[in-house]
Amino acid sequence: MKKEFREILREKNLTALPNVLLASAECAPLSKTGGLADVVGTLPKSLAKLGIDARVITPYHRVIKDKYADRVEHMFDFYCSLGWRQAYVGVEKLVLDGVTIYLIDNEQYFGDKIYRGGQAEGEQYAFFCRAVLDCIPNLDFTPQVLHCNDWHTAMLPMLAKTQYQGGMQAGLKFLLTIHNIAFQGKFGFDYVQDLLNVDSRYYTPEFMELNGCADFLKAGCVFADRINTVSPSYASEIKMPYYAEGLEGILNARSHELSGIINGIDKKVFNPHADKLLPATYDRGHLKGKAVCKAALQERMGLEQRPDMPLVAMVTRMTEQKGFDLVACILDDIMQHEDIQFMLLGSGDERFENFMRAAEYRYKGRLCAYIGYSEELSHLVYAASDFFLMPSRFEPCGLSQMISMRYGTVPVVRQTGGLADSVEPYNRYTGEGTGFGFLNFNAHELLFTTQEACRLYTESPVAWGNLAAQGMAKDFSWRASALEYRKLYRGLFT
Ligand code: ADP
C-alpha cells in the first residue's frame, strides 16, 4: 500500500517540498482569456525559485496548436471512458521558460474555442477532468498536490476520491483555487452522470447539488482538501450571500480551510522602465517619459493635446462585474462638469459598447472609446493616463489596478476583494495611500471620488505626484504570493 507523503517525509526526516501539478482551462502565454491564465502561467516560475517543482496540465487548445505545434513533444496516447463513450487522449509536453506544461489533446473537444459555452462546455471539461486523472500515473512526474482552478477543474477531487480508490490519484492532496465564484459550471445531474458516472448519492445538497443542478464548483468546495481564493478580502466576502452565489453554506462550514492569497503581476512584462511597447520609458524619479506617452496616446486616439488635463482611463471587460453600469450612470456628469479626458479600451456587453461609442461622438476630442482587445495599446493606456477607474461590483483579485500603480497611474476603485487589499485609499491629512477608494456600490460615490481625485491632480500636483510615486514603489511581484502558496501546499500535509 502506498504510504502517505507526510509519513514518508517524517520517516526520512525530510523538509522536502511537494511536487505540484496545476490543472487549468487556460495558461498564459499559450491560451488566455483572463487573469486565471496569468496566475497559472506565472506561479510555477516563482515556485521553482522557491524549490517547488510545479508543472501545468491544460487542454491542447487550437490557439496553442497553431502557434506551438513544432515545439510540442508527443508523450503517449490512450482512450478514456466518458460514460458510454470512448474518447481519444493525447498527452503532449511543452517546456516553456523552464516550466513543463502537459497538454491534453483531443480535436473534438479542444479543436475550436477555449470555452464552448453552455452544455457543450460541461462535456468539454468533464472530458478534461477524466483525461487528467487517467493520465497522471503515466506522466514522467509524480505530483503530490493537484492544484485545481475554477469550476472547469473542480470535479477532479470528487472524481479522484470517489472513483479512483486504490489508485495514486486518490492519495493526492487537492487545493481548489476560486478565481471567480460567479462561474460555477451548473448542469443537469443526468447529463453529468451520463458523462462521468457520478453516483446519484452525491446529488444532494450535502455534496454537489445546488438549486436543482449538479454544480462542479460546489463539488470542488466539498471534496478539495483546502480552498483558497485570489485575495484575503474576497475569501471573507464569499462567505456572504451577496457574493457567494449560493455557496455560502459550504464555504462557511469550511471556513477554517478557506484562505486568500493575492496574485502578483509579471514585473518583467509590466515595467515602465523597460517597456518596449512604449514610445518612451520612465521610472519613479524620472517621469518625463510618462508625459511623452500621454502625448502619444492623445495623438493616436484623436484626443486634444492637453498635457495639463487629467486623463482618466479604463482597460476592462465591459460588464456589470466591472461596475460598467456605474460608469454609464456618471459619465455625462463627469464629462460635463470636469475638465478631463477619458480613454476606454475594452469590449464586452453590447449595450455598454454602444453607450461608449455614442459618448465618443458626444465628447469628440475629449473621450475615446476603443472597443476591442489590444495588449499593445493597453500598455500605452496604462502609461499615458493619470487615473484608472475600477468601480467593480466584486473583484476576486484584479490585476489592472496593480498594473496601473506600477505605471504611476493612480487607481480609483471600489473597495472590494483584491481592490481593497491592494489599493490603500489616499489620506489627505497624512498624504499616505496609493489610490482613491469608495465603499458602496453607488454611482454617486464613484462620481464624488473621481472628482476628488481630479481636484487633487489639478490643485495639488505635488501631493498627486507623491501619491503616484507611492503606488509605483509598491511590490506586487509574484514572489510574495508564491511564498504563501508554498506554505499552503505544505499545510496540506500537516
Ligand atoms: P479580469 O481577469 O476579471 O478581466 P483583471 O484585472 O484580473 O480582470 O485582469 C484583466 C487583464 O486583462 C489586465 O491585464 C488587463 O490589462 C487586460 N485587459 C482587459 N481588457 C483588455 C483589453 N480590451 N485590451 C487589452 N487588455 C485588456
Coordinates of C-alpha atoms and ligand atoms in Angstrom, one line a residue:
M1 CA 0.0 0.0 0.0
K2 CA 1.2 3.5 -0.8
K3 CA 2.4 5.4 2.2
E4 CA 1.1 8.9 2.8
F5 CA 3.5 11.5 1.6
R6 CA 3.6 13.0 5.1
E7 CA 4.7 9.7 6.6
I8 CA 7.5 9.4 4.0
L9 CA 8.7 12.9 4.8
R10 CA 8.6 12.2 8.6
E11 CA 10.4 8.9 8.2
K12 CA 13.1 10.3 6.1
N13 CA 13.2 13.5 8.2
L14 CA 12.9 15.5 5.0
T15 CA 11.9 19.0 4.7
A16 CA 11.1 18.2 1.0
L17 CA 8.5 20.2 -0.7
P18 CA 5.7 18.5 -2.6
N19 CA 5.5 18.3 -6.4
V20 CA 2.6 20.3 -7.6
L21 CA 0.5 19.8 -10.8
L22 CA -1.7 22.8 -11.6
A23 CA -4.7 21.9 -13.7
S24 CA -6.3 24.7 -15.6
A25 CA -8.5 25.5 -18.6
E26 CA -6.1 28.2 -19.7
C27 CA -2.4 29.1 -19.2
A28 CA -0.6 32.2 -20.4
P29 CA 1.0 32.8 -22.8
L30 CA -0.4 29.7 -24.6
S31 CA -4.0 30.3 -24.1
K32 CA -5.6 33.3 -22.3
T33 CA -9.0 34.9 -21.8
G34 CA -8.4 36.4 -18.4
G35 CA -6.5 36.6 -15.1
L36 CA -6.6 32.8 -14.5
A37 CA -4.2 32.3 -17.4
D38 CA -1.7 34.7 -15.9
V39 CA -1.8 33.0 -12.5
V40 CA -1.3 29.5 -13.9
G41 CA 1.4 30.8 -16.3
T42 CA 3.4 32.7 -13.8
L43 CA 3.0 30.9 -10.5
P44 CA 5.1 27.8 -11.4
K45 CA 8.1 30.0 -12.3
S46 CA 8.0 31.8 -9.0
L47 CA 7.5 28.4 -7.2
A48 CA 10.5 27.0 -9.0
K49 CA 12.7 29.7 -7.4
L50 CA 11.4 28.6 -4.0
G51 CA 12.3 25.0 -4.6
I52 CA 9.0 23.6 -5.7
D53 CA 8.7 21.5 -8.9
A54 CA 5.3 22.9 -10.2
R55 CA 4.0 21.8 -13.6
V56 CA 0.9 22.6 -15.5
I57 CA -1.7 20.4 -17.2
T58 CA -4.1 22.2 -19.6
P59 CA -6.0 21.4 -22.8
Y60 CA -4.1 21.5 -26.1
H61 CA -6.4 24.2 -27.5
R62 CA -6.5 25.2 -31.2
V63 CA -4.7 28.5 -30.4
I64 CA -1.8 26.6 -28.8
K65 CA -1.6 24.1 -31.7
D66 CA -1.5 27.0 -34.2
K67 CA 1.5 28.6 -32.5
Y68 CA 3.5 25.9 -30.7
A69 CA 2.9 22.7 -32.6
D70 CA 6.5 22.4 -33.7
R71 CA 7.8 22.7 -30.2
V72 CA 5.5 20.1 -28.6
E73 CA 6.6 16.6 -27.9
H74 CA 4.1 13.7 -28.1
M75 CA 4.4 11.6 -24.9
F76 CA 1.7 8.9 -25.2
D77 CA -2.0 8.5 -26.0
F78 CA -4.9 6.3 -24.9
Y79 CA -8.7 6.2 -24.8
C80 CA -10.6 7.2 -21.7
S81 CA -14.2 6.5 -20.9
L82 CA -16.7 9.3 -20.9
G83 CA -19.8 7.5 -19.8
W84 CA -20.5 5.1 -22.6
R85 CA -18.2 6.9 -25.0
Q86 CA -14.5 6.2 -25.6
A87 CA -12.5 9.4 -26.2
Y88 CA -9.0 9.8 -27.6
V89 CA -6.5 11.4 -25.2
G90 CA -3.1 12.6 -26.5
V91 CA -0.6 13.7 -23.9
E92 CA 1.9 16.2 -25.2
K93 CA 4.6 18.0 -23.5
L94 CA 6.0 21.5 -23.9
V95 CA 8.7 23.2 -21.9
L96 CA 8.3 27.0 -21.9
D97 CA 10.5 29.4 -19.9
G98 CA 11.7 26.4 -17.8
V99 CA 8.1 25.3 -16.9
T100 CA 6.9 21.9 -18.0
I101 CA 3.4 22.0 -19.5
Y102 CA 1.4 18.8 -20.2
L103 CA -1.2 19.3 -23.0
I104 CA -4.3 17.2 -23.3
D105 CA -5.1 16.7 -26.9
N106 CA -8.4 15.9 -28.4
E107 CA -9.6 17.6 -31.6
Q108 CA -13.3 17.2 -30.9
Y109 CA -13.1 19.0 -27.5
F110 CA -10.2 21.4 -28.0
G111 CA -10.1 22.0 -31.7
D112 CA -12.0 25.2 -31.5
K113 CA -12.8 27.6 -28.7
I114 CA -11.2 27.6 -25.3
Y115 CA -14.7 27.7 -23.8
R116 CA -17.5 26.3 -26.0
G117 CA -20.3 27.7 -23.8
G118 CA -23.5 26.1 -22.5
Q119 CA -23.8 22.3 -22.1
A120 CA -21.0 21.7 -24.6
E121 CA -18.6 23.3 -22.2
G122 CA -19.6 20.9 -19.4
E123 CA -18.8 18.0 -21.7
Q124 CA -15.5 19.6 -22.8
Y125 CA -14.3 20.0 -19.2
A126 CA -15.8 16.7 -17.9
F127 CA -13.6 15.1 -20.6
F128 CA -10.6 17.2 -19.4
C129 CA -11.0 16.1 -15.8
R130 CA -11.3 12.4 -16.8
A131 CA -8.3 12.6 -19.1
V132 CA -6.2 14.3 -16.4
L133 CA -6.9 11.7 -13.7
D134 CA -6.4 8.8 -16.2
C135 CA -3.1 10.1 -17.4
I136 CA -1.4 11.2 -14.2
P137 CA 0.1 7.8 -13.2
N138 CA 1.9 7.6 -16.6
L139 CA 3.4 11.1 -16.6
D140 CA 7.2 11.5 -16.2
F141 CA 6.4 13.3 -13.0
T142 CA 4.8 12.3 -9.7
P143 CA 2.7 15.0 -8.2
Q144 CA 1.7 15.0 -4.6
V145 CA -0.6 18.0 -4.9
L146 CA -3.2 18.6 -7.6
H147 CA -3.9 22.3 -7.7
C148 CA -7.3 22.9 -9.3
N149 CA -8.5 26.2 -10.7
D150 CA -12.2 27.3 -11.0
W151 CA -15.1 25.1 -12.0
H152 CA -13.5 23.6 -15.1
T153 CA -11.2 21.5 -13.0
A154 CA -13.2 21.5 -9.7
M155 CA -14.5 18.0 -10.3
L156 CA -11.1 16.5 -10.0
P157 CA -11.1 15.9 -6.2
M158 CA -14.5 14.4 -6.2
L159 CA -13.8 12.0 -9.0
A160 CA -10.4 11.1 -7.6
K161 CA -11.8 10.4 -4.1
T162 CA -15.0 8.6 -5.2
Q163 CA -13.9 6.7 -8.3
Y164 CA -10.1 6.0 -8.0
Q165 CA -9.9 4.2 -4.6
G166 CA -6.6 2.3 -4.5
G167 CA -5.1 4.4 -7.3
M168 CA -2.4 7.0 -6.7
Q169 CA -5.0 9.6 -7.8
A170 CA -7.0 9.1 -4.6
G171 CA -3.8 9.7 -2.5
L172 CA -3.2 13.1 -4.0
K173 CA -3.9 16.3 -2.0
F174 CA -6.2 18.7 -3.6
L175 CA -6.1 22.5 -3.5
L176 CA -9.0 24.4 -5.2
T177 CA -8.4 28.0 -6.1
I178 CA -11.6 30.0 -6.8
H179 CA -10.7 32.8 -9.2
N180 CA -14.3 33.9 -9.7
I181 CA -17.2 32.3 -7.8
A182 CA -19.8 33.7 -10.3
F183 CA -19.0 30.9 -12.7
Q184 CA -19.8 27.5 -11.2
G185 CA -20.4 25.1 -14.0
K186 CA -24.1 24.1 -13.4
F187 CA -25.6 21.3 -15.4
G188 CA -28.5 18.8 -15.1
F189 CA -27.4 15.9 -13.0
D190 CA -28.5 13.3 -15.7
Y191 CA -26.1 15.0 -18.1
V192 CA -23.2 14.9 -15.6
Q193 CA -24.0 11.3 -14.6
D194 CA -24.0 10.3 -18.2
L195 CA -20.6 11.8 -18.8
L196 CA -18.8 11.0 -15.5
N197 CA -20.7 8.1 -13.9
V198 CA -21.3 10.1 -10.8
D199 CA -23.2 8.0 -8.2
S200 CA -26.6 9.5 -7.5
R201 CA -25.9 9.6 -3.8
Y202 CA -23.7 12.6 -4.4
Y203 CA -26.5 14.5 -6.0
T204 CA -27.7 16.0 -2.7
P205 CA -27.2 19.5 -1.1
E206 CA -24.5 17.9 1.1
F207 CA -22.4 17.2 -1.9
M208 CA -22.8 18.7 -5.4
E209 CA -26.5 19.7 -5.7
L210 CA -27.3 23.4 -5.8
N211 CA -30.7 24.9 -6.9
G212 CA -31.6 21.8 -8.8
C213 CA -28.3 21.5 -10.7
A214 CA -25.2 19.5 -10.4
D215 CA -22.6 22.2 -9.6
F216 CA -19.0 21.5 -10.4
L217 CA -17.6 24.2 -8.2
K218 CA -19.6 23.1 -5.3
A219 CA -18.3 19.5 -5.7
G220 CA -14.8 21.0 -5.6
C221 CA -15.6 23.0 -2.4
V222 CA -16.8 19.9 -0.8
F223 CA -14.1 17.5 -1.8
A224 CA -10.9 19.6 -2.0
D225 CA -8.6 19.4 1.0
R226 CA -8.1 23.1 1.1
I227 CA -9.8 26.0 -0.7
N228 CA -8.4 29.4 -1.5
T229 CA -9.3 32.5 -3.5
V230 CA -7.2 35.2 -5.0
S231 CA -7.3 37.8 -2.2
P232 CA -7.9 37.7 1.5
S233 CA -10.9 40.1 1.3
Y234 CA -12.6 38.0 -1.4
A235 CA -12.1 35.0 0.8
S236 CA -14.1 36.8 3.5
E237 CA -16.7 38.1 1.1
I238 CA -17.6 34.8 -0.5
K239 CA -18.9 33.6 2.9
M240 CA -21.7 36.2 2.5
P241 CA -24.8 35.5 0.3
Y242 CA -24.3 38.8 -1.7
Y243 CA -21.0 37.5 -3.1
A244 CA -21.3 33.7 -2.7
E245 CA -23.8 32.9 -5.4
G246 CA -25.3 30.1 -3.3
L247 CA -22.0 28.6 -2.0
E248 CA -22.0 30.5 1.4
G249 CA -23.2 27.4 3.2
I250 CA -20.3 25.1 2.3
L251 CA -17.8 28.0 2.5
N252 CA -18.8 28.9 6.0
A253 CA -18.8 25.3 7.0
R254 CA -15.2 25.0 5.7
S255 CA -14.2 28.5 6.8
H256 CA -11.1 27.2 8.7
E257 CA -9.9 25.6 5.4
L258 CA -10.5 28.7 3.3
S259 CA -7.9 31.4 2.8
G260 CA -6.9 34.1 0.3
I261 CA -3.7 34.8 -1.5
I262 CA -3.4 37.9 -3.6
N263 CA -2.0 37.4 -7.1
G264 CA 1.1 39.2 -8.3
I265 CA 1.9 40.8 -11.7
D266 CA 4.7 39.9 -14.0
K267 CA 7.2 42.6 -13.2
K268 CA 9.1 42.0 -16.5
V269 CA 6.1 42.4 -18.7
F270 CA 4.8 45.4 -16.8
N271 CA 7.8 47.6 -16.3
P272 CA 7.6 51.3 -17.3
H273 CA 11.4 51.4 -17.1
A274 CA 12.0 48.9 -19.9
D275 CA 8.6 48.5 -21.7
K276 CA 9.3 48.1 -25.4
L277 CA 5.7 48.8 -26.2
L278 CA 6.0 52.5 -25.0
P279 CA 7.3 55.4 -27.1
A280 CA 9.3 56.5 -24.0
T281 CA 10.2 54.7 -20.8
Y282 CA 10.3 56.2 -17.3
D283 CA 10.6 55.4 -13.6
R284 CA 9.7 56.9 -10.2
G285 CA 12.3 59.6 -10.2
H286 CA 12.2 60.5 -13.9
L287 CA 8.6 61.0 -15.1
K288 CA 9.4 62.8 -18.4
G289 CA 8.7 59.6 -20.3
K290 CA 5.2 59.4 -18.9
A291 CA 4.4 62.8 -20.4
V292 CA 5.7 61.6 -23.7
C293 CA 3.4 58.6 -23.5
K294 CA 0.4 60.8 -22.7
A295 CA 1.1 63.0 -25.7
A296 CA 1.5 59.9 -27.9
L297 CA -1.8 58.4 -26.8
Q298 CA -3.6 61.7 -27.3
E299 CA -2.3 62.0 -30.8
R300 CA -3.0 58.4 -31.7
M301 CA -6.6 58.4 -30.3
G302 CA -7.6 61.8 -31.6
L303 CA -7.7 63.4 -28.2
E304 CA -6.8 67.1 -27.8
Q305 CA -3.1 67.7 -27.0
R306 CA -3.6 68.8 -23.4
P307 CA -0.7 67.8 -21.0
D308 CA -2.4 69.6 -18.1
M309 CA -5.8 67.9 -18.4
P310 CA -6.3 64.8 -16.2
L311 CA -6.6 61.7 -18.4
V312 CA -8.9 59.1 -16.8
A313 CA -8.7 55.5 -18.2
M314 CA -10.3 52.1 -18.1
V315 CA -8.9 48.9 -19.6
T316 CA -11.5 46.4 -19.0
R317 CA -14.1 43.8 -19.8
M318 CA -17.3 45.9 -20.2
T319 CA -19.6 44.0 -17.8
E320 CA -21.6 44.6 -14.7
Q321 CA -19.0 42.9 -12.6
K322 CA -16.5 45.7 -13.6
G323 CA -19.1 48.3 -12.5
F324 CA -19.7 49.5 -16.0
D325 CA -23.3 50.3 -15.1
L326 CA -22.0 52.9 -12.6
V327 CA -19.7 54.4 -15.2
A328 CA -22.6 54.7 -17.6
C329 CA -24.6 56.5 -14.9
I330 CA -22.0 59.2 -14.2
L331 CA -20.2 59.6 -17.5
D332 CA -22.2 62.6 -18.7
D333 CA -22.0 64.3 -15.3
I334 CA -18.2 64.0 -15.1
M335 CA -17.6 64.9 -18.7
Q336 CA -19.8 68.0 -18.4
H337 CA -18.6 69.2 -15.0
E338 CA -14.9 68.3 -15.0
D339 CA -12.2 69.3 -17.3
I340 CA -11.0 65.8 -18.1
Q341 CA -10.2 63.4 -20.9
F342 CA -11.5 59.8 -20.8
M343 CA -9.8 56.8 -22.6
L344 CA -11.6 53.5 -22.7
L345 CA -10.0 50.3 -24.0
G346 CA -12.4 47.4 -23.6
S347 CA -15.0 45.1 -25.0
G348 CA -18.0 43.2 -23.6
D349 CA -21.7 43.7 -23.2
E350 CA -23.1 45.2 -26.4
R351 CA -25.2 47.9 -24.5
F352 CA -22.1 49.2 -22.8
E353 CA -20.1 49.2 -26.1
N354 CA -22.9 51.1 -27.8
F355 CA -23.1 53.5 -24.9
M356 CA -19.4 54.3 -25.1
R357 CA -19.5 54.7 -29.0
A358 CA -22.3 57.2 -28.6
A359 CA -20.4 59.0 -25.8
E360 CA -17.3 59.3 -28.0
Y361 CA -19.5 61.1 -30.6
R362 CA -20.8 63.5 -27.9
Y363 CA -17.4 64.3 -26.5
K364 CA -15.2 64.3 -29.6
G365 CA -11.6 65.2 -28.7
R366 CA -12.1 64.5 -25.0
L367 CA -13.3 60.9 -25.0
C368 CA -12.0 57.9 -26.9
A369 CA -13.8 54.5 -26.8
Y370 CA -11.6 51.9 -28.4
I371 CA -13.8 48.8 -28.5
G372 CA -11.6 45.8 -28.8
Y373 CA -8.7 43.9 -27.2
S374 CA -5.2 45.1 -27.7
E375 CA -2.3 44.1 -25.4
E376 CA -0.1 46.6 -27.1
L377 CA -2.4 49.6 -26.7
S378 CA -3.2 48.6 -23.1
H379 CA 0.5 49.3 -22.1
L380 CA 0.3 52.7 -23.7
V381 CA -3.0 53.5 -21.9
Y382 CA -1.6 52.4 -18.5
A383 CA 1.5 54.5 -19.0
A384 CA -0.2 57.6 -20.5
S385 CA -3.1 58.0 -18.1
D386 CA -3.3 59.9 -14.8
F387 CA -6.1 57.9 -13.2
F388 CA -7.5 54.4 -13.7
L389 CA -11.1 53.6 -12.9
M390 CA -12.1 50.3 -11.4
P391 CA -15.5 50.5 -9.7
S392 CA -16.1 46.8 -9.6
R393 CA -19.3 45.2 -8.1
F394 CA -17.0 42.4 -7.0
E395 CA -13.3 41.8 -7.7
P396 CA -11.7 38.5 -6.7
C397 CA -8.2 40.0 -7.2
G398 CA -7.9 42.3 -10.2
L399 CA -4.6 42.9 -12.0
S400 CA -5.4 46.2 -13.7
Q401 CA -5.2 48.3 -10.5
M402 CA -1.7 46.8 -9.7
I403 CA -0.5 47.4 -13.3
S404 CA -1.7 51.0 -13.2
M405 CA 0.0 51.7 -9.9
R406 CA 3.2 50.3 -11.4
Y407 CA 2.9 52.8 -14.3
G408 CA 2.3 55.7 -11.9
T409 CA -1.4 55.9 -12.8
V410 CA -3.5 56.4 -9.7
P411 CA -6.4 53.9 -9.3
V412 CA -9.9 54.9 -8.3
V413 CA -11.5 51.8 -7.1
R414 CA -14.5 50.4 -5.2
Q415 CA -13.0 48.8 -2.0
T416 CA -14.0 45.2 -2.6
G417 CA -12.0 42.0 -2.8
G418 CA -8.5 42.4 -4.2
L419 CA -9.0 46.1 -4.8
A420 CA -9.4 46.6 -1.1
D421 CA -6.3 44.5 -0.4
S422 CA -4.0 46.2 -3.0
V423 CA -5.1 49.9 -3.1
E424 CA -4.6 52.0 0.0
P425 CA -7.0 55.0 -0.1
Y426 CA -5.5 58.4 0.0
N427 CA -5.4 60.1 3.3
R428 CA -5.4 63.9 2.7
Y429 CA -4.1 64.6 6.2
T430 CA -1.0 62.4 6.2
G431 CA -0.6 62.1 2.4
E432 CA -0.4 58.3 2.8
G433 CA -2.0 56.0 0.3
T434 CA -1.7 54.7 -3.3
G435 CA -5.1 55.5 -4.8
F436 CA -8.7 56.5 -4.1
G437 CA -11.4 54.2 -2.8
F438 CA -15.1 54.2 -2.1
L439 CA -17.1 51.6 -0.3
N440 CA -20.6 51.3 -1.5
F441 CA -21.7 50.2 -5.0
N442 CA -23.2 53.5 -5.8
A443 CA -22.8 55.8 -8.8
H444 CA -22.6 59.0 -6.7
E445 CA -19.8 57.6 -4.6
L446 CA -17.9 56.8 -7.8
L447 CA -18.6 60.3 -9.1
F448 CA -17.5 62.2 -5.9
T449 CA -14.4 60.1 -5.6
T450 CA -13.4 60.6 -9.2
Q451 CA -14.0 64.4 -8.7
E452 CA -11.9 64.4 -5.6
A453 CA -9.1 62.6 -7.5
C454 CA -9.3 65.2 -10.3
R455 CA -9.2 68.0 -7.8
L456 CA -6.0 66.7 -6.3
Y457 CA -4.4 66.4 -9.7
T458 CA -5.2 70.0 -10.8
E459 CA -4.9 71.8 -7.4
S460 CA -2.1 69.9 -5.6
P461 CA 0.3 68.5 -8.2
V462 CA 2.9 67.7 -5.6
A463 CA 0.5 65.7 -3.5
W464 CA -0.7 63.9 -6.6
G465 CA 2.9 63.2 -7.6
N466 CA 3.6 61.7 -4.2
L467 CA 0.6 59.5 -4.4
A468 CA 1.6 58.2 -7.8
A469 CA 5.1 57.6 -6.6
Q470 CA 3.9 55.6 -3.6
G471 CA 1.9 53.4 -5.9
M472 CA 5.0 52.8 -8.1
A473 CA 7.0 51.8 -5.1
K474 CA 4.6 49.0 -4.1
D475 CA 5.9 45.5 -4.6
F476 CA 3.3 43.4 -6.5
S477 CA 5.7 40.7 -7.5
W478 CA 4.8 37.0 -7.6
R479 CA 7.4 36.1 -5.1
A480 CA 5.3 37.1 -2.1
S481 CA 2.3 35.2 -3.4
A482 CA 4.4 32.1 -4.2
L483 CA 5.7 32.1 -0.7
E484 CA 2.1 31.9 0.5
Y485 CA 1.3 29.1 -1.9
R486 CA 4.3 27.2 -0.7
K487 CA 3.0 27.5 2.8
L488 CA -0.4 26.4 1.7
Y489 CA 0.9 23.3 -0.2
R490 CA 3.0 22.3 2.8
G491 CA 0.0 22.8 5.1
L492 CA -1.8 20.1 3.1
F493 CA 0.5 17.5 4.7
T494 CA 0.4 18.7 8.4
Ligands
ADP1 P1 -10.4 40.1 -15.2 O1 -9.5 38.9 -15.3 O2 -11.6 39.9 -14.3 O3 -10.9 40.5 -16.6 P2 -8.1 41.5 -14.2 O4 -8.0 43.0 -13.8 O5 -7.8 40.5 -13.2 O6 -9.6 41.4 -14.7 O7 -7.3 41.2 -15.5 C1 -7.6 41.8 -16.7 C2 -6.3 41.8 -17.6 O8 -6.7 41.9 -18.9 C3 -5.4 43.0 -17.4 O9 -4.1 42.6 -17.6 C4 -5.9 44.0 -18.4 O10 -4.9 44.9 -18.8 C5 -6.3 43.1 -19.5 N1 -7.4 43.6 -20.4 C6 -8.7 43.7 -20.1 N2 -9.4 44.2 -21.2 C7 -8.4 44.4 -22.1 C8 -8.5 44.9 -23.5 N3 -9.6 45.3 -24.0 N4 -7.3 45.0 -24.2 C9 -6.2 44.7 -23.6 N5 -6.0 44.2 -22.4 C10 -7.2 44.0 -21.6

